[in-house]
Tab-separated table of C-alpha atoms in Angstrom:
chain	number	residue	atom	x	y	z
O	144	MET	CA	-9.363	-15.046	-33.917
O	145	LEU	CA	-6.822	-13.183	-31.814
O	146	SER	CA	-8.513	-9.962	-32.680
O	147	ILE	CA	-12.071	-11.011	-31.645
O	148	LEU	CA	-10.667	-12.310	-28.345
O	149	LYS	CA	-8.445	-9.154	-27.757
O	150	ARG	CA	-11.891	-6.921	-28.266
O	151	LEU	CA	-14.010	-9.364	-25.970
O	152	LEU	CA	-11.544	-8.771	-23.228
O	153	VAL	CA	-10.353	-5.300	-23.579
O	154	GLY	CA	-12.990	-3.635	-25.343
O	155	ARG	CA	-13.485	-1.213	-28.603
O	156	PRO	CA	-10.233	0.940	-29.430
O	157	ILE	CA	-10.754	4.764	-27.865
O	158	PRO	CA	-9.933	7.414	-29.941
O	159	SER	CA	-7.060	9.895	-28.606
O	160	SER	CA	-9.769	12.851	-28.739
O	161	GLU	CA	-11.652	10.994	-26.107
O	162	GLU	CA	-8.695	10.751	-23.634
O	163	HIS	CA	-10.167	13.735	-21.456
O	164	HIS	CA	-13.293	11.649	-21.068
O	165	GLN	CA	-11.238	8.953	-19.400
O	166	ARG	CA	-10.403	11.558	-16.670
O	167	ILE	CA	-11.603	10.052	-13.238
O	168	ARG	CA	-13.617	12.046	-10.276
O	169	LYS	CA	-12.293	12.407	-7.165
O	170	PHE	CA	-14.832	9.365	-5.785
O	171	VAL	CA	-13.453	7.150	-8.289
O	172	ALA	CA	-9.948	7.893	-7.795
O	173	LEU	CA	-9.802	7.594	-3.888
O	174	PRO	CA	-10.232	3.749	-4.447
O	175	VAL	CA	-7.983	3.536	-7.484
O	176	PHE	CA	-4.858	5.509	-6.208
O	177	ALA	CA	-5.628	4.966	-2.456
O	178	SER	CA	-6.578	1.205	-2.116
O	179	ASP	CA	-2.804	0.285	-1.667
O	180	ALA	CA	-2.640	2.427	1.282
O	181	ILE	CA	-5.706	1.923	2.626
O	182	SER	CA	-5.522	-1.670	2.603
O	183	SER	CA	-2.378	-1.934	4.581
O	184	THR	CA	-4.537	-1.194	7.795
O	185	ALA	CA	-5.373	-4.772	7.126
O	186	TYR	CA	-1.919	-6.297	8.072
O	187	ALA	CA	0.257	-3.295	9.415
O	188	THR	CA	-0.740	-3.716	13.079
O	189	ASP	CA	-0.475	-7.482	12.822
O	190	GLU	CA	2.945	-6.632	11.691
O	191	ILE	CA	4.058	-5.029	14.395
O	192	LEU	CA	2.615	-7.437	16.782
O	193	VAL	CA	4.404	-10.299	14.889
O	194	VAL	CA	7.757	-8.611	15.651
O	195	LEU	CA	6.854	-7.946	19.363
O	196	LEU	CA	5.366	-11.300	20.206
O	197	ALA	CA	6.979	-13.828	18.240
O	198	GLN	CA	10.357	-12.490	17.436
O	199	ALA	CA	11.103	-10.411	20.560
O	200	GLY	CA	8.852	-12.788	22.941
O	201	ILE	CA	7.877	-9.874	25.278
O	202	GLY	CA	4.209	-10.999	26.007
O	203	ALA	CA	1.537	-8.853	27.123
O	204	ALA	CA	4.058	-5.810	27.179
O	205	ALA	CA	4.017	-5.653	23.542
O	206	PHE	CA	0.582	-3.968	23.596
O	207	THR	CA	1.789	-1.143	25.853
O	208	LYS	CA	4.118	-0.393	22.927
O	209	LEU	CA	1.821	-0.674	20.203
O	210	VAL	CA	-0.175	2.959	20.454
O	211	PRO	CA	3.333	4.529	20.796
O	212	ILE	CA	4.706	3.019	17.698
O	213	ALA	CA	1.105	3.595	15.855
O	214	ILE	CA	1.523	7.451	17.061
O	215	VAL	CA	4.992	7.820	15.536
O	216	VAL	CA	3.674	6.091	12.254
O	217	CYS	CA	0.809	8.699	12.203
O	218	VAL	CA	3.132	11.459	12.393
O	219	LEU	CA	5.340	10.252	9.810
O	220	LEU	CA	2.176	9.878	7.448
O	221	ALA	CA	1.516	13.381	8.375
O	222	VAL	CA	5.164	14.707	7.116
O	223	VAL	CA	5.135	12.782	4.045
O	224	VAL	CA	1.654	13.889	3.073
O	225	SER	CA	2.387	17.358	3.507
O	226	SER	CA	5.411	17.021	1.240
O	227	TYR	CA	3.359	15.044	-1.449
O	228	ARG	CA	0.832	17.966	-1.373
O	229	GLN	CA	3.475	20.573	-2.602
O	230	THR	CA	4.756	18.025	-4.900
O	231	LEU	CA	1.030	17.762	-6.700
O	232	PHE	CA	1.161	21.330	-7.393
O	233	ALA	CA	4.821	21.610	-8.504
O	234	TYR	CA	4.943	18.956	-10.664
O	235	PRO	CA	1.132	18.126	-12.018
O	236	SER	CA	2.512	16.185	-14.946
O	237	GLY	CA	2.678	13.017	-12.658
O	238	GLY	CA	5.823	11.004	-11.952
O	239	GLY	CA	6.053	11.744	-8.535
O	240	SER	CA	9.767	11.094	-7.085
O	241	TYR	CA	11.188	10.322	-10.404
O	242	ILE	CA	10.403	13.877	-11.859
O	243	VAL	CA	10.996	15.731	-8.740
O	244	SER	CA	14.499	14.051	-8.398
O	245	ARG	CA	15.349	14.157	-12.318
O	246	GLU	CA	14.524	17.973	-12.330
O	247	ASN	CA	16.334	18.856	-8.941
O	248	LEU	CA	18.917	16.187	-8.132
O	249	GLY	CA	20.258	14.947	-11.542
O	250	THR	CA	19.967	11.518	-13.411
O	251	THR	CA	21.474	9.280	-11.184
O	252	PRO	CA	19.363	10.006	-7.935
O	253	SER	CA	16.053	10.181	-10.382
O	254	LEU	CA	16.850	6.607	-11.517
O	255	VAL	CA	17.162	5.466	-7.895
O	256	ALA	CA	13.643	6.985	-7.290
O	257	GLY	CA	12.210	5.467	-10.127
O	258	ALA	CA	13.770	2.180	-9.952
O	259	SER	CA	12.679	2.200	-6.132
O	260	LEU	CA	9.014	2.774	-7.083
O	261	LEU	CA	8.824	0.303	-10.313
O	262	VAL	CA	10.138	-2.287	-7.781
O	263	ASP	CA	7.560	-1.452	-4.798
O	264	TYR	CA	4.714	-1.336	-7.380
O	265	ILE	CA	5.796	-4.924	-8.499
O	266	LEU	CA	5.877	-5.912	-4.787
O	267	THR	CA	2.488	-4.436	-4.165
O	268	VAL	CA	0.962	-6.403	-6.900
O	269	ALA	CA	2.375	-9.969	-5.320
O	270	VAL	CA	1.977	-8.913	-1.602
O	271	SER	CA	-1.528	-7.617	-2.100
O	272	VAL	CA	-2.827	-10.584	-4.037
O	273	ALA	CA	-0.972	-13.128	-1.876
O	274	GLY	CA	-2.271	-11.684	1.206
O	275	GLY	CA	-5.920	-11.621	-0.341
O	276	VAL	CA	-5.530	-15.051	-1.384
O	277	LEU	CA	-4.383	-16.351	1.806
O	278	ALA	CA	-7.028	-14.555	3.733
O	279	ILE	CA	-9.497	-16.635	1.355
O	280	ARG	CA	-7.646	-19.756	1.465
O	281	SER	CA	-7.961	-19.709	5.479
O	282	ALA	CA	-11.878	-18.898	5.451
O	283	ALA	CA	-12.358	-21.640	2.559
O	284	ASN	CA	-9.928	-24.437	4.326
O	285	LEU	CA	-8.004	-24.669	1.197
O	286	GLY	CA	-4.320	-25.857	1.077
O	287	PRO	CA	-1.332	-24.691	0.220
O	288	GLY	CA	-1.616	-25.902	-3.230
O	289	TRP	CA	-4.151	-23.471	-4.452
O	290	ALA	CA	-2.041	-20.508	-3.486
O	291	VAL	CA	-0.381	-19.876	-6.491
O	292	PRO	CA	-3.471	-20.854	-9.207
O	293	LEU	CA	-5.507	-18.637	-7.012
O	294	CYS	CA	-3.014	-15.566	-7.265
O	295	LEU	CA	-2.357	-15.929	-10.900
O	296	ALA	CA	-6.303	-15.790	-11.599
O	297	CYS	CA	-6.650	-12.693	-9.373
O	298	ILE	CA	-3.707	-11.242	-11.456
O	299	PHE	CA	-5.168	-12.086	-14.719
O	300	ILE	CA	-8.754	-10.534	-13.973
O	301	MET	CA	-7.087	-7.348	-12.536
O	302	THR	CA	-4.865	-7.181	-15.788
O	303	VAL	CA	-7.839	-7.749	-18.281
O	304	ALA	CA	-9.691	-4.820	-16.042
O	305	ASN	CA	-6.789	-2.247	-16.408
O	306	LEU	CA	-6.565	-2.902	-20.169
O	307	ARG	CA	-9.839	-1.826	-20.806
O	308	GLY	CA	-9.196	1.753	-19.153
O	309	LEU	CA	-8.565	3.421	-16.105
O	310	LYS	CA	-12.015	4.776	-15.739
O	311	GLU	CA	-13.801	1.211	-16.098
O	312	SER	CA	-11.082	-0.191	-13.714
O	313	GLY	CA	-12.081	2.378	-11.071
O	314	ALA	CA	-15.660	1.844	-11.204
O	315	LEU	CA	-14.816	-1.720	-10.573
O	316	PHE	CA	-12.713	-1.354	-7.594
O	317	ALA	CA	-14.725	1.637	-5.852
O	318	GLY	CA	-17.347	-0.658	-4.189
O	319	PRO	CA	-14.853	-3.062	-2.326
O	320	THR	CA	-12.719	-0.192	-1.212
O	321	TYR	CA	-15.360	1.766	0.228
O	322	PHE	CA	-17.260	-1.298	1.685
O	323	TYR	CA	-13.841	-2.211	3.740
O	324	ILE	CA	-13.607	1.387	5.046
O	325	ILE	CA	-17.069	1.196	6.033
O	326	MET	CA	-16.787	-2.023	7.795
O	327	LEU	CA	-13.392	-1.044	9.291
O	328	VAL	CA	-14.784	2.129	10.586
O	329	ALA	CA	-17.480	0.061	12.058
O	330	LEU	CA	-15.284	-2.408	13.686
O	331	ILE	CA	-13.186	0.535	15.356
O	332	GLY	CA	-16.217	2.436	16.566
O	333	VAL	CA	-18.358	-0.671	17.729
O	334	GLY	CA	-15.000	-1.985	19.510
O	335	LEU	CA	-14.072	1.123	21.178
O	336	PHE	CA	-17.516	1.736	22.462
O	337	ARG	CA	-17.714	-1.781	24.025
O	338	VAL	CA	-14.344	-1.486	25.583
O	339	PHE	CA	-14.794	2.164	27.123
O	340	ALA	CA	-18.842	2.188	27.902
O	341	GLN	CA	-19.252	-1.621	28.343
O	342	ASP	CA	-16.168	-2.659	29.857
O	343	LEU	CA	-15.602	-5.459	27.171
O	344	GLY	CA	-12.292	-7.325	28.508
O	345	PRO	CA	-9.010	-8.614	26.477
O	346	ILE	CA	-9.671	-11.757	24.194
O	347	PRO	CA	-9.983	-14.918	26.178
O	348	VAL	CA	-6.689	-16.657	24.819
O	349	GLU	CA	-6.672	-19.692	27.271
O	350	LYS	CA	-10.237	-20.275	26.353
O	351	LEU	CA	-9.804	-20.133	22.759
O	352	VAL	CA	-6.878	-22.552	22.870
O	353	SER	CA	-8.753	-24.932	25.050
O	354	GLU	CA	-11.617	-24.820	22.458
O	355	GLY	CA	-9.139	-25.432	19.224
O	356	ARG	CA	-9.681	-22.196	18.097
O	357	LEU	CA	-6.225	-20.722	18.915
O	358	SER	CA	-3.045	-22.729	18.411
O	359	GLU	CA	-0.731	-23.436	21.633
O	360	GLU	CA	1.770	-20.911	20.017
O	361	ALA	CA	-0.756	-18.113	20.649
O	362	LEU	CA	-0.550	-19.028	24.520
O	363	ASP	CA	3.193	-19.130	24.695
O	364	HIS	CA	3.438	-15.674	23.302
O	365	ALA	CA	0.635	-14.466	26.238
O	366	LYS	CA	2.882	-16.151	28.661
O	367	ALA	CA	6.292	-14.689	27.482
O	368	VAL	CA	8.186	-12.491	29.641
O	369	GLY	CA	11.195	-11.743	27.385
O	370	ALA	CA	13.127	-8.040	27.245
O	371	LEU	CA	12.811	-5.906	24.322
O	372	SER	CA	15.726	-4.691	22.607
O	373	LEU	CA	16.459	-1.692	20.562
O	374	LEU	CA	16.865	-3.669	17.407
O	375	MET	CA	13.574	-5.439	17.796
O	376	LEU	CA	11.861	-1.928	18.672
O	377	LEU	CA	13.313	-0.550	15.580
O	378	ARG	CA	11.980	-3.570	13.507
O	379	ALA	CA	8.600	-3.471	15.061
O	380	PHE	CA	8.500	0.182	13.926
O	381	SER	CA	9.597	-0.795	10.348
O	382	SER	CA	7.023	-3.148	10.123
O	383	GLY	CA	4.391	-0.790	10.848
O	384	ALA	CA	5.578	1.712	8.663
O	385	VAL	CA	4.589	-0.513	5.723
O	386	ALA	CA	1.307	1.466	6.357
O	387	LEU	CA	2.827	4.302	4.247
O	388	SER	CA	3.170	1.947	1.299
O	389	GLY	CA	0.894	3.485	-1.877
O	390	VAL	CA	0.783	7.021	-0.309
O	391	GLU	CA	2.865	8.306	-3.201
O	392	ALA	CA	0.421	7.104	-5.652
O	393	VAL	CA	-1.605	10.239	-5.923
O	394	SER	CA	1.262	12.352	-7.074
O	395	ASN	CA	2.245	9.773	-9.591
O	396	GLY	CA	-1.172	9.976	-11.062
O	397	VAL	CA	-2.231	13.537	-11.447
O	398	PRO	CA	-2.497	13.776	-15.197
O	399	ALA	CA	-5.485	10.892	-14.663
O	400	PHE	CA	-7.769	13.280	-12.477
O	401	GLN	CA	-10.436	15.695	-13.877
O	402	LYS	CA	-9.486	19.349	-14.364
O	403	PRO	CA	-8.154	20.975	-12.173
O	404	GLU	CA	-6.020	17.996	-11.741
O	405	SER	CA	-3.543	19.417	-9.270
O	406	LYS	CA	-6.499	20.389	-6.921
O	407	ASN	CA	-8.694	17.332	-7.100
O	408	ALA	CA	-5.151	15.046	-6.627
O	409	SER	CA	-4.425	17.167	-3.742
O	410	ILE	CA	-8.184	16.612	-1.862
O	411	THR	CA	-7.981	12.938	-2.538
O	412	LEU	CA	-4.356	12.820	-1.068
O	413	MET	CA	-6.168	14.415	2.209
O	414	TRP	CA	-8.830	12.200	2.288
O	415	MET	CA	-6.759	9.008	1.745
O	416	ALA	CA	-4.376	10.427	4.425
O	417	GLY	CA	-7.388	10.949	6.932
O	418	ILE	CA	-8.756	7.492	6.237
O	419	LEU	CA	-5.571	5.569	6.475
O	420	GLY	CA	-4.288	7.599	9.777
O	421	THR	CA	-7.781	7.255	11.614
O	422	CYS	CA	-8.343	3.647	10.882
O	423	PHE	CA	-4.554	2.581	11.349
O	424	PHE	CA	-4.398	4.371	14.826
O	425	GLY	CA	-7.998	2.887	15.633
O	426	ILE	CA	-6.973	-0.544	14.987
O	427	SER	CA	-3.925	-0.194	16.887
O	428	LEU	CA	-5.825	1.306	19.927
O	429	LEU	CA	-8.524	-1.297	19.797
O	430	ALA	CA	-5.716	-4.039	19.576
O	431	ALA	CA	-4.117	-2.794	22.505
O	432	ARG	CA	-7.142	-3.006	24.673
O	433	LEU	CA	-8.477	-6.582	23.285
O	434	LYS	CA	-4.715	-8.231	22.964
O	435	PRO	CA	-5.219	-10.136	20.084
O	436	PHE	CA	-2.488	-13.063	20.620
O	437	ARG	CA	-2.008	-15.450	17.737
O	438	GLY	CA	0.112	-17.844	16.093
O	439	GLU	CA	1.590	-17.858	12.802
O	440	ASP	CA	-1.301	-20.081	11.509
O	441	ASP	CA	-4.198	-18.682	13.325
O	442	ALA	CA	-6.775	-16.111	12.154
O	443	THR	CA	-5.563	-12.441	11.598
O	444	GLY	CA	-5.972	-9.836	14.443
O	445	ILE	CA	-8.827	-8.059	12.566
O	446	ALA	CA	-10.663	-11.324	12.636
O	447	LEU	CA	-9.938	-12.201	16.291
O	448	MET	CA	-11.140	-8.717	17.404
O	449	ALA	CA	-14.110	-8.830	15.153
O	450	GLN	CA	-15.316	-12.002	16.412
O	451	HIS	CA	-14.829	-10.777	20.003
O	452	VAL	CA	-16.398	-7.504	19.358
O	453	TYR	CA	-19.476	-8.792	17.614
O	454	GLY	CA	-19.824	-11.874	19.724
O	455	GLY	CA	-19.287	-14.723	17.637
O	456	ARG	CA	-19.292	-15.350	13.694
O	457	GLY	CA	-22.476	-13.464	12.572
O	458	VAL	CA	-23.249	-11.375	9.709
O	459	LEU	CA	-20.998	-8.598	10.640
O	460	PHE	CA	-17.941	-10.638	11.222
O	461	TRP	CA	-18.343	-12.322	7.688
O	462	ALA	CA	-18.986	-9.068	6.368
O	463	THR	CA	-15.807	-7.550	8.120
O	464	GLN	CA	-13.963	-10.625	6.583
O	465	ILE	CA	-15.368	-10.553	2.990
O	466	ALA	CA	-14.368	-6.630	2.881
O	467	THR	CA	-10.924	-7.189	4.014
O	468	PHE	CA	-10.361	-10.423	1.595
O	469	ALA	CA	-11.562	-7.946	-1.289
O	470	ILE	CA	-9.384	-4.825	-0.374
O	471	LEU	CA	-6.215	-7.027	-0.125
O	472	ILE	CA	-6.614	-8.591	-3.627
O	473	LEU	CA	-7.770	-5.040	-5.088
O	474	ALA	CA	-4.925	-3.189	-3.421
O	475	ALA	CA	-2.930	-4.125	-6.403
O	476	ASN	CA	-4.982	-2.059	-8.548
O	477	THR	CA	-2.996	0.966	-7.453
O	478	ALA	CA	0.052	-0.479	-8.831
O	479	TYR	CA	-1.996	-1.206	-11.919
O	480	ALA	CA	-2.636	2.791	-12.073
O	481	ASP	CA	0.584	4.032	-11.564
O	482	PHE	CA	3.285	1.390	-12.758
O	483	PRO	CA	2.343	1.754	-16.397
O	484	ARG	CA	2.463	5.636	-16.049
O	485	LEU	CA	5.836	6.048	-14.210
O	486	SER	CA	7.399	3.581	-16.606
O	487	SER	CA	6.060	5.361	-19.445
O	488	ILE	CA	7.587	8.600	-18.349
O	489	ILE	CA	11.022	6.785	-17.438
O	490	ALA	CA	11.018	5.041	-21.264
O	491	ARG	CA	10.481	8.629	-22.921
O	492	ASP	CA	13.605	9.825	-21.000
O	493	GLY	CA	15.393	6.329	-22.737
O	494	PHE	CA	16.160	4.531	-19.667
O	495	LEU	CA	13.368	1.743	-20.500
O	496	PRO	CA	12.297	0.238	-23.383
O	497	ARG	CA	10.514	3.081	-25.658
O	498	GLN	CA	7.327	0.338	-25.890
O	499	LEU	CA	6.626	1.248	-22.329
O	500	ALA	CA	5.789	4.774	-23.531
O	501	ASN	CA	3.098	3.514	-26.235
O	502	ARG	CA	-0.582	3.689	-25.307
O	503	GLY	CA	-2.983	0.779	-26.164
O	504	ASP	CA	-6.400	0.801	-27.917
O	505	ARG	CA	-7.911	1.982	-24.901
O	506	LEU	CA	-5.624	4.837	-24.262
O	507	VAL	CA	-3.721	3.077	-21.369
O	508	PHE	CA	-0.186	1.925	-21.260
O	509	SER	CA	-0.851	-1.673	-22.144
O	510	ASN	CA	2.824	-2.943	-22.611
O	511	GLY	CA	3.298	-1.353	-18.777
O	512	ILE	CA	0.113	-3.554	-17.673
O	513	LEU	CA	1.588	-6.472	-19.281
O	514	PHE	CA	4.959	-6.411	-17.913
O	515	LEU	CA	3.814	-5.499	-14.445
O	516	ALA	CA	1.663	-8.663	-14.529
O	517	ALA	CA	4.078	-10.944	-15.821
O	518	VAL	CA	6.726	-10.068	-13.303
O	519	ALA	CA	4.298	-10.244	-10.508
O	520	SER	CA	3.173	-13.631	-11.497
O	521	ILE	CA	6.784	-14.776	-11.588
O	522	LEU	CA	7.526	-13.573	-8.094
O	523	ILE	CA	3.858	-15.452	-6.995
O	524	VAL	CA	5.434	-18.613	-8.692
O	525	VAL	CA	8.828	-18.081	-7.446
O	526	PHE	CA	7.873	-17.612	-3.604
O	527	LYS	CA	4.889	-19.979	-4.002
O	528	GLY	CA	2.164	-17.244	-3.190
O	529	ASN	CA	3.922	-16.941	0.359
O	530	ILE	CA	3.322	-13.293	1.724
O	531	SER	CA	5.623	-13.610	4.687
O	532	ALA	CA	8.571	-14.101	1.924
O	533	LEU	CA	7.433	-10.864	0.461
O	534	ILE	CA	6.747	-8.412	3.023
O	535	PRO	CA	10.301	-7.844	4.409
O	536	LEU	CA	11.071	-6.183	0.850
O	537	TYR	CA	8.330	-4.242	0.695
O	538	ALA	CA	8.927	-0.650	2.335
O	539	VAL	CA	12.609	-0.289	1.392
O	540	GLY	CA	11.746	1.427	-2.172
O	541	VAL	CA	9.037	3.404	-0.602
O	542	PHE	CA	11.009	5.392	1.774
O	543	THR	CA	14.033	5.506	-0.672
O	544	GLY	CA	11.475	7.186	-3.017
O	545	PHE	CA	10.182	9.299	-0.384
O	546	THR	CA	13.691	10.678	0.743
O	547	LEU	CA	14.720	11.569	-2.587
O	548	SER	CA	11.438	13.439	-3.676
O	549	GLN	CA	11.399	15.539	-0.603
O	550	ALA	CA	15.315	16.395	-1.191
O	551	GLY	CA	14.279	17.238	-4.509
O	552	MET	CA	11.665	19.605	-3.407
O	553	VAL	CA	13.847	21.421	-1.042
O	554	ARG	CA	15.928	22.168	-4.262
O	555	HIS	CA	13.292	23.193	-5.812
O	556	HIS	CA	12.191	25.785	-3.201
O	557	LEU	CA	15.638	27.098	-2.870
O	558	HIS	CA	15.872	27.616	-6.824
O	559	LEU	CA	12.621	29.207	-7.278
O	560	LYS	CA	11.848	31.201	-4.038
O	561	GLU	CA	8.112	31.110	-4.361
O	562	PRO	CA	5.752	32.729	-2.021
O	563	ARG	CA	6.120	31.041	1.595
O	564	TRP	CA	9.039	29.341	0.289
O	565	ARG	CA	10.726	29.117	3.758
O	566	ILE	CA	7.878	27.054	5.168
O	567	SER	CA	7.568	24.781	2.505
O	568	LEU	CA	11.417	24.330	2.660
O	569	ALA	CA	11.093	23.433	6.294
O	570	VAL	CA	8.445	20.945	5.656
O	571	ASN	CA	10.406	19.137	2.946
O	572	ALA	CA	13.830	19.368	4.777
O	573	VAL	CA	12.298	17.669	7.764
O	574	GLY	CA	10.372	15.257	5.520
O	575	ALA	CA	13.936	14.364	3.700
O	576	VAL	CA	15.737	13.780	6.856
O	577	THR	CA	13.052	12.064	8.617
O	578	THR	CA	12.274	9.735	5.654
O	579	GLY	CA	15.938	9.046	5.319
O	580	ILE	CA	16.322	7.832	8.678
O	581	VAL	CA	13.459	5.556	8.483
O	582	ALA	CA	14.695	4.173	5.257
O	583	LEU	CA	18.249	3.265	7.080
O	584	VAL	CA	16.166	1.561	10.009
O	585	VAL	CA	14.223	-0.572	7.426
O	586	VAL	CA	17.629	-1.610	5.996
O	587	ILE	CA	19.391	-2.046	9.068
O	588	SER	CA	16.556	-3.772	11.182
O	589	LYS	CA	15.295	-5.937	8.379
O	590	PHE	CA	18.605	-6.764	6.466
O	591	THR	CA	18.528	-10.493	7.145
O	592	GLU	CA	15.072	-10.594	6.400
O	593	GLY	CA	15.620	-9.631	2.810
O	594	ALA	CA	15.716	-5.953	2.755
O	595	TYR	CA	19.278	-6.024	1.202
O	596	LEU	CA	17.720	-6.881	-2.247
O	597	PRO	CA	15.974	-3.838	-2.803
O	598	ALA	CA	18.280	-1.619	-1.153
O	599	PHE	CA	21.514	-3.036	-3.702
O	600	ALA	CA	18.948	-3.082	-6.788
O	601	ARG	CA	20.977	-1.907	-9.843
O	602	VAL	CA	20.035	1.265	-11.469
O	603	PRO	CA	18.926	0.910	-14.996
O	604	GLU	CA	21.003	1.884	-17.975
O	605	PRO	CA	19.945	4.325	-20.646
O	606	SER	CA	18.117	2.127	-23.746
O	607	PRO	CA	19.753	2.416	-26.942
């Protein structure tokens, strides 16, 4: 009976000889490996504004800081992507930060990088699913009691999809990802056109509050006149830096691409960076013009702007919302693609249980997928599906991995001295210093919000 149920859920076994047929094209690889990074555009701008409006209390002045912060984040994105593009060709076997650190910096730095990425992948599943379910609950007026059951249901569906194989799961998640990109680009394009060509003004906060469509908290934020401290500015930047979460995913999954793997992975990485940077900056620029003041329990900034730009809750508004719901839930699929692959590499090195290195019937790392689903589900239950309790932990692991990876690439260039190695060395050195500073900023500015947990996570010991 169990065998029959397994076949119904997972599908027939795939012979190892067919592994090359499970490789994915760039068009499918983009949603598989980039949905996490692209989905961050749904909340990264809001996270900056939460700090500037709710915590710093600087009122309308927050929107004068938004675009400069977005520009700095986009520059940081360019630095990180330039570095990882070199990693794709230097280490085509996958593994990203872990492999680069292991080969160039030694065992302990590689384990720090690997542990940071594995923790971040787990948080990606928990945060993305919690955010998607929160959006769905808000639209459907479902109470907080629905949070945990809906989150667990989403995790179960994604687990089954990935157990069936990477190629099939990629096809499943491609539609919602591209739908979100189209709707977000449409919102930015139409919004900026209406702002600059039709003189569309800011969102009328007082009117919406009087109509009961915004809370009094939003009006309080609009009237605030506080001063911005350096700590709050750094915290706002570190909140916006969550937009880079997931950028490393392509470098971890190079072997999953069709041949030539490194070239196809590089093209996909550049596509992802272009979409992410353009959409994040576009949403931030639009928000700076429309000024979406909101309270903690109000609609998201994207929802408020879509309603204002499209003149109400019509078809385009709902299409934007549905696309946002879908991408937030499906962003977890990036972690499902990379956590099992990275954990299998670390397991083969003897630092995780060897069962994580075994492939299942569908030529995927089934044990890694199941472990990821189990731990993410525990986080959902413990934190009751509350995304606000999970986000402060999010960026520490990412920038730790970025820093170690780029420091490892510096050592790589110094050792091999391949053609044009000085230019590559300069790019990676700048990247290592920059992301290292950002990692410190994230830990210091968000220390009291929970950033100390991943910062002081224990490095795994070798398994017997």
